[in-house]
């Protein structure tokens, strides 16, 4: 007899769960409840030792292996020195915003010495997702992969010989949360990272890094599934493997029509499943070592950015020892500011749209929203000296509302009908229209206002959001992430969105189904989703400094009429603010 997720919840059953990163997918069914212990651990990178927050002492943290439709129980025990929360990025969490994780949105943080058990409910996701801290800048080192295997079926592509998480990130020699606090104090920019990283390692192009460089041993003729995750706080990245092409088969835990490329472009928050055919050593090459590399894609080079390249090594194990001592070949990645290359990649993404994995794109829209994205300024108040433009403070906004994080989480306020925490009047369109993508935006358009404004949706409403980038303080791409939902990316373009003409260009047949969309520089992206997940769901830019500055809002989805369409009750043990 089939048992629904809701029935499992009511019965208090624990289905399947987590395992340490050293475990293999075949072992996943043997594991159950898992503890995530937050603690300070010493790590050395770039000849510099420091203590960082980790889960179970690991950086990156443990991989969760599970299957489609299972429930994962994770007890987070905070032995660190600061408040923290954990988010299960890309997991829809049907009816269960209580375990979603963003601090002061769906929960108060877990204080030092306390713990919280998260119930992570998987539904339609299949592929690669990830988990990360959702408090301050903690996700710099507190993150790890989630691998979701098919249940009762097989991959819709050739079964790989091995599956390898490839987590792209950053390393700061300084304490990132101290940098964040300093930026909050001064209203200025946050210092850029010292290096990009692959699985926590900058690679052997950096000092003191050769011995730790991540290495993937491969056998000729075998196929490897790279589960690529961009965990970076600030950088979109080009990624490729020298001498090999990658066949993309999934993104954000949804399958795609396969396509083969020399490189991918992956934004913070996104995941890509890509097949690597280990065929180079049989193609007459004398080399057997190849760099995989991650290099910054900076759509706005007018601001400081980390222009470094992280490397790992792919090595053919059967090659003679002398051949394995040579210098690896280096991939030919696009230039750091190559917007055309980034666009050429994202334009190829299509949902698989097969019988087993159909695309169900809403044709009728109930709620139309045009949301402008901007980096802004706020006035410098009091006797402070501020480091932002015009001697002001950096801010950011959606529809000129710079989100102000409340001191009581929005979910508790909604659930308990507490007044004064938020306003249910987030605007459906910007307060004024102008040439959003003009490089010469007047300075009076730079300023924004703070507010804790949310958008309330009726259960089942079909929502179309058009994200419009603006050139205020410089146009750039923005990875916009929605909690609680995946959405169809039905359209993308450059310039100002034209509601009369641009919808005619939409793909309503097989658009990619994602939880994080890269909105083009000086352009727009249109997404659609059905509001059938009751609860409180955060939406924000996945560049962390933009999120801190206020490039956020919240969707509150009302309950439906049936028991299966109502938000779950508040579980015991939730932290208090």
JSON list of C-alpha atoms in Angstrom, two decimals, residues 218-318:
[
{"chain": "A", "resi": 218, "resn": "UNK", "atom": "CA", "xyz": [39.27, 7.92, -13.71]},
{"chain": "A", "resi": 219, "resn": "UNK", "atom": "CA", "xyz": [39.47, 4.81, -15.87]},
{"chain": "A", "resi": 220, "resn": "UNK", "atom": "CA", "xyz": [39.44, 4.96, -19.67]},
{"chain": "A", "resi": 221, "resn": "UNK", "atom": "CA", "xyz": [36.07, 4.13, -21.13]},
{"chain": "A", "resi": 222, "resn": "UNK", "atom": "CA", "xyz": [34.11, 4.85, -17.95]},
{"chain": "A", "resi": 223, "resn": "UNK", "atom": "CA", "xyz": [31.42, 7.52, -17.48]},
{"chain": "A", "resi": 224, "resn": "UNK", "atom": "CA", "xyz": [31.41, 9.79, -14.41]},
{"chain": "A", "resi": 225, "resn": "UNK", "atom": "CA", "xyz": [28.52, 11.91, -13.14]},
{"chain": "A", "resi": 226, "resn": "UNK", "atom": "CA", "xyz": [29.76, 15.23, -11.79]},
{"chain": "A", "resi": 227, "resn": "UNK", "atom": "CA", "xyz": [27.25, 16.71, -9.34]},
{"chain": "A", "resi": 228, "resn": "UNK", "atom": "CA", "xyz": [28.32, 20.34, -9.56]},
{"chain": "A", "resi": 229, "resn": "UNK", "atom": "CA", "xyz": [27.16, 22.88, -6.95]},
{"chain": "A", "resi": 230, "resn": "UNK", "atom": "CA", "xyz": [27.94, 26.60, -6.79]},
{"chain": "A", "resi": 231, "resn": "UNK", "atom": "CA", "xyz": [28.17, 27.34, -3.07]},
{"chain": "A", "resi": 232, "resn": "UNK", "atom": "CA", "xyz": [30.00, 30.66, -3.55]},
{"chain": "A", "resi": 233, "resn": "UNK", "atom": "CA", "xyz": [28.77, 33.79, -1.78]},
{"chain": "A", "resi": 234, "resn": "UNK", "atom": "CA", "xyz": [29.69, 36.24, -4.52]},
{"chain": "A", "resi": 235, "resn": "UNK", "atom": "CA", "xyz": [30.77, 34.60, -7.78]},
{"chain": "A", "resi": 236, "resn": "UNK", "atom": "CA", "xyz": [29.04, 33.12, -10.78]},
{"chain": "A", "resi": 237, "resn": "UNK", "atom": "CA", "xyz": [31.50, 30.67, -12.32]},
{"chain": "A", "resi": 238, "resn": "UNK", "atom": "CA", "xyz": [32.54, 29.13, -15.61]},
{"chain": "A", "resi": 239, "resn": "UNK", "atom": "CA", "xyz": [33.53, 25.48, -15.14]},
{"chain": "A", "resi": 240, "resn": "UNK", "atom": "CA", "xyz": [35.12, 22.99, -17.53]},
{"chain": "A", "resi": 241, "resn": "UNK", "atom": "CA", "xyz": [37.51, 20.03, -17.79]},
{"chain": "A", "resi": 242, "resn": "UNK", "atom": "CA", "xyz": [40.51, 20.19, -20.11]},
{"chain": "A", "resi": 243, "resn": "UNK", "atom": "CA", "xyz": [40.44, 17.75, -23.03]},
{"chain": "A", "resi": 244, "resn": "UNK", "atom": "CA", "xyz": [36.85, 16.69, -22.29]},
{"chain": "A", "resi": 245, "resn": "UNK", "atom": "CA", "xyz": [33.34, 17.88, -23.00]},
{"chain": "A", "resi": 246, "resn": "UNK", "atom": "CA", "xyz": [30.52, 17.74, -20.48]},
{"chain": "A", "resi": 247, "resn": "UNK", "atom": "CA", "xyz": [27.03, 16.43, -21.21]},
{"chain": "A", "resi": 248, "resn": "UNK", "atom": "CA", "xyz": [24.51, 18.32, -19.07]},
{"chain": "A", "resi": 249, "resn": "UNK", "atom": "CA", "xyz": [21.64, 16.06, -17.93]},
{"chain": "A", "resi": 250, "resn": "UNK", "atom": "CA", "xyz": [20.13, 17.99, -15.03]},
{"chain": "A", "resi": 251, "resn": "UNK", "atom": "CA", "xyz": [19.92, 21.25, -13.16]},
{"chain": "A", "resi": 252, "resn": "UNK", "atom": "CA", "xyz": [18.48, 22.04, -9.70]},
{"chain": "A", "resi": 253, "resn": "UNK", "atom": "CA", "xyz": [17.38, 18.38, -9.22]},
{"chain": "A", "resi": 254, "resn": "UNK", "atom": "CA", "xyz": [15.33, 18.28, -12.43]},
{"chain": "A", "resi": 255, "resn": "UNK", "atom": "CA", "xyz": [16.39, 16.44, -15.59]},
{"chain": "A", "resi": 256, "resn": "UNK", "atom": "CA", "xyz": [17.18, 18.33, -18.78]},
{"chain": "A", "resi": 257, "resn": "UNK", "atom": "CA", "xyz": [17.36, 17.38, -22.41]},
{"chain": "A", "resi": 258, "resn": "UNK", "atom": "CA", "xyz": [21.02, 16.30, -22.69]},
{"chain": "A", "resi": 259, "resn": "UNK", "atom": "CA", "xyz": [23.37, 18.72, -24.41]},
{"chain": "A", "resi": 260, "resn": "UNK", "atom": "CA", "xyz": [27.15, 18.67, -24.67]},
{"chain": "A", "resi": 261, "resn": "UNK", "atom": "CA", "xyz": [29.34, 21.69, -23.97]},
{"chain": "A", "resi": 262, "resn": "UNK", "atom": "CA", "xyz": [32.95, 22.73, -23.43]},
{"chain": "A", "resi": 263, "resn": "UNK", "atom": "CA", "xyz": [31.98, 24.67, -20.28]},
{"chain": "A", "resi": 264, "resn": "UNK", "atom": "CA", "xyz": [29.04, 25.45, -18.04]},
{"chain": "A", "resi": 265, "resn": "UNK", "atom": "CA", "xyz": [28.10, 28.72, -16.33]},
{"chain": "A", "resi": 266, "resn": "UNK", "atom": "CA", "xyz": [26.70, 28.13, -12.87]},
{"chain": "A", "resi": 267, "resn": "UNK", "atom": "CA", "xyz": [25.31, 30.77, -10.50]},
{"chain": "A", "resi": 268, "resn": "UNK", "atom": "CA", "xyz": [25.41, 30.71, -6.69]},
{"chain": "A", "resi": 269, "resn": "UNK", "atom": "CA", "xyz": [22.66, 28.40, -5.51]},
{"chain": "A", "resi": 270, "resn": "UNK", "atom": "CA", "xyz": [22.44, 26.41, -8.73]},
{"chain": "A", "resi": 271, "resn": "UNK", "atom": "CA", "xyz": [23.40, 22.78, -9.32]},
{"chain": "A", "resi": 272, "resn": "UNK", "atom": "CA", "xyz": [24.29, 21.02, -12.57]},
{"chain": "A", "resi": 273, "resn": "UNK", "atom": "CA", "xyz": [24.48, 17.29, -13.23]},
{"chain": "A", "resi": 274, "resn": "UNK", "atom": "CA", "xyz": [26.99, 16.61, -16.02]},
{"chain": "A", "resi": 275, "resn": "UNK", "atom": "CA", "xyz": [28.40, 13.40, -17.50]},
{"chain": "A", "resi": 276, "resn": "UNK", "atom": "CA", "xyz": [32.15, 13.18, -18.08]},
{"chain": "A", "resi": 277, "resn": "UNK", "atom": "CA", "xyz": [33.27, 10.50, -20.53]},
{"chain": "A", "resi": 278, "resn": "UNK", "atom": "CA", "xyz": [36.78, 9.39, -19.63]},
{"chain": "A", "resi": 279, "resn": "UNK", "atom": "CA", "xyz": [37.82, 8.95, -23.25]},
{"chain": "A", "resi": 280, "resn": "UNK", "atom": "CA", "xyz": [40.69, 11.40, -23.62]},
{"chain": "A", "resi": 281, "resn": "UNK", "atom": "CA", "xyz": [43.48, 8.90, -22.99]},
{"chain": "A", "resi": 282, "resn": "UNK", "atom": "CA", "xyz": [42.15, 6.67, -25.78]},
{"chain": "A", "resi": 283, "resn": "UNK", "atom": "CA", "xyz": [42.03, 9.51, -28.31]},
{"chain": "A", "resi": 284, "resn": "UNK", "atom": "CA", "xyz": [45.74, 9.55, -29.02]},
{"chain": "A", "resi": 285, "resn": "UNK", "atom": "CA", "xyz": [46.64, 12.04, -26.29]},
{"chain": "A", "resi": 286, "resn": "UNK", "atom": "CA", "xyz": [50.04, 11.61, -24.68]},
{"chain": "A", "resi": 287, "resn": "UNK", "atom": "CA", "xyz": [48.84, 13.29, -21.51]},
{"chain": "A", "resi": 288, "resn": "UNK", "atom": "CA", "xyz": [46.85, 11.65, -18.74]},
{"chain": "A", "resi": 289, "resn": "UNK", "atom": "CA", "xyz": [46.30, 14.58, -16.37]},
{"chain": "A", "resi": 290, "resn": "UNK", "atom": "CA", "xyz": [43.77, 17.34, -16.93]},
{"chain": "A", "resi": 291, "resn": "UNK", "atom": "CA", "xyz": [42.66, 20.31, -14.88]},
{"chain": "A", "resi": 292, "resn": "UNK", "atom": "CA", "xyz": [39.04, 20.85, -14.04]},
{"chain": "A", "resi": 293, "resn": "UNK", "atom": "CA", "xyz": [38.79, 24.56, -13.40]},
{"chain": "A", "resi": 294, "resn": "UNK", "atom": "CA", "xyz": [36.34, 27.10, -11.99]},
{"chain": "A", "resi": 295, "resn": "UNK", "atom": "CA", "xyz": [36.84, 30.70, -13.06]},
{"chain": "A", "resi": 296, "resn": "UNK", "atom": "CA", "xyz": [34.80, 33.75, -12.14]},
{"chain": "A", "resi": 297, "resn": "UNK", "atom": "CA", "xyz": [32.16, 35.13, -14.50]},
{"chain": "A", "resi": 298, "resn": "UNK", "atom": "CA", "xyz": [31.90, 38.80, -13.53]},
{"chain": "A", "resi": 299, "resn": "UNK", "atom": "CA", "xyz": [29.05, 40.51, -15.39]},
{"chain": "A", "resi": 300, "resn": "UNK", "atom": "CA", "xyz": [29.94, 43.84, -13.77]},
{"chain": "A", "resi": 301, "resn": "UNK", "atom": "CA", "xyz": [33.69, 44.43, -13.82]},
{"chain": "A", "resi": 302, "resn": "UNK", "atom": "CA", "xyz": [33.18, 47.92, -12.44]},
{"chain": "A", "resi": 303, "resn": "UNK", "atom": "CA", "xyz": [33.12, 46.49, -8.92]},
{"chain": "A", "resi": 304, "resn": "UNK", "atom": "CA", "xyz": [35.80, 44.49, -7.13]},
{"chain": "A", "resi": 305, "resn": "UNK", "atom": "CA", "xyz": [35.63, 40.76, -7.77]},
{"chain": "A", "resi": 306, "resn": "UNK", "atom": "CA", "xyz": [37.78, 37.69, -7.23]},
{"chain": "A", "resi": 307, "resn": "UNK", "atom": "CA", "xyz": [39.41, 36.99, -10.60]},
{"chain": "A", "resi": 308, "resn": "UNK", "atom": "CA", "xyz": [41.08, 33.77, -9.51]},
{"chain": "A", "resi": 309, "resn": "UNK", "atom": "CA", "xyz": [40.80, 30.26, -10.98]},
{"chain": "A", "resi": 310, "resn": "UNK", "atom": "CA", "xyz": [40.36, 27.22, -8.77]},
{"chain": "A", "resi": 311, "resn": "UNK", "atom": "CA", "xyz": [41.65, 23.89, -10.07]},
{"chain": "A", "resi": 312, "resn": "UNK", "atom": "CA", "xyz": [41.33, 20.18, -9.41]},
{"chain": "A", "resi": 313, "resn": "UNK", "atom": "CA", "xyz": [42.91, 17.32, -11.34]},
{"chain": "A", "resi": 314, "resn": "UNK", "atom": "CA", "xyz": [41.39, 14.53, -13.43]},
{"chain": "A", "resi": 315, "resn": "UNK", "atom": "CA", "xyz": [43.95, 11.72, -13.72]},
{"chain": "A", "resi": 316, "resn": "UNK", "atom": "CA", "xyz": [43.82, 8.45, -15.67]},
{"chain": "A", "resi": 317, "resn": "UNK", "atom": "CA", "xyz": [44.93, 5.77, -13.22]},
{"chain": "A", "resi": 318, "resn": "UNK", "atom": "CA", "xyz": [46.19, 3.24, -15.75]}
]
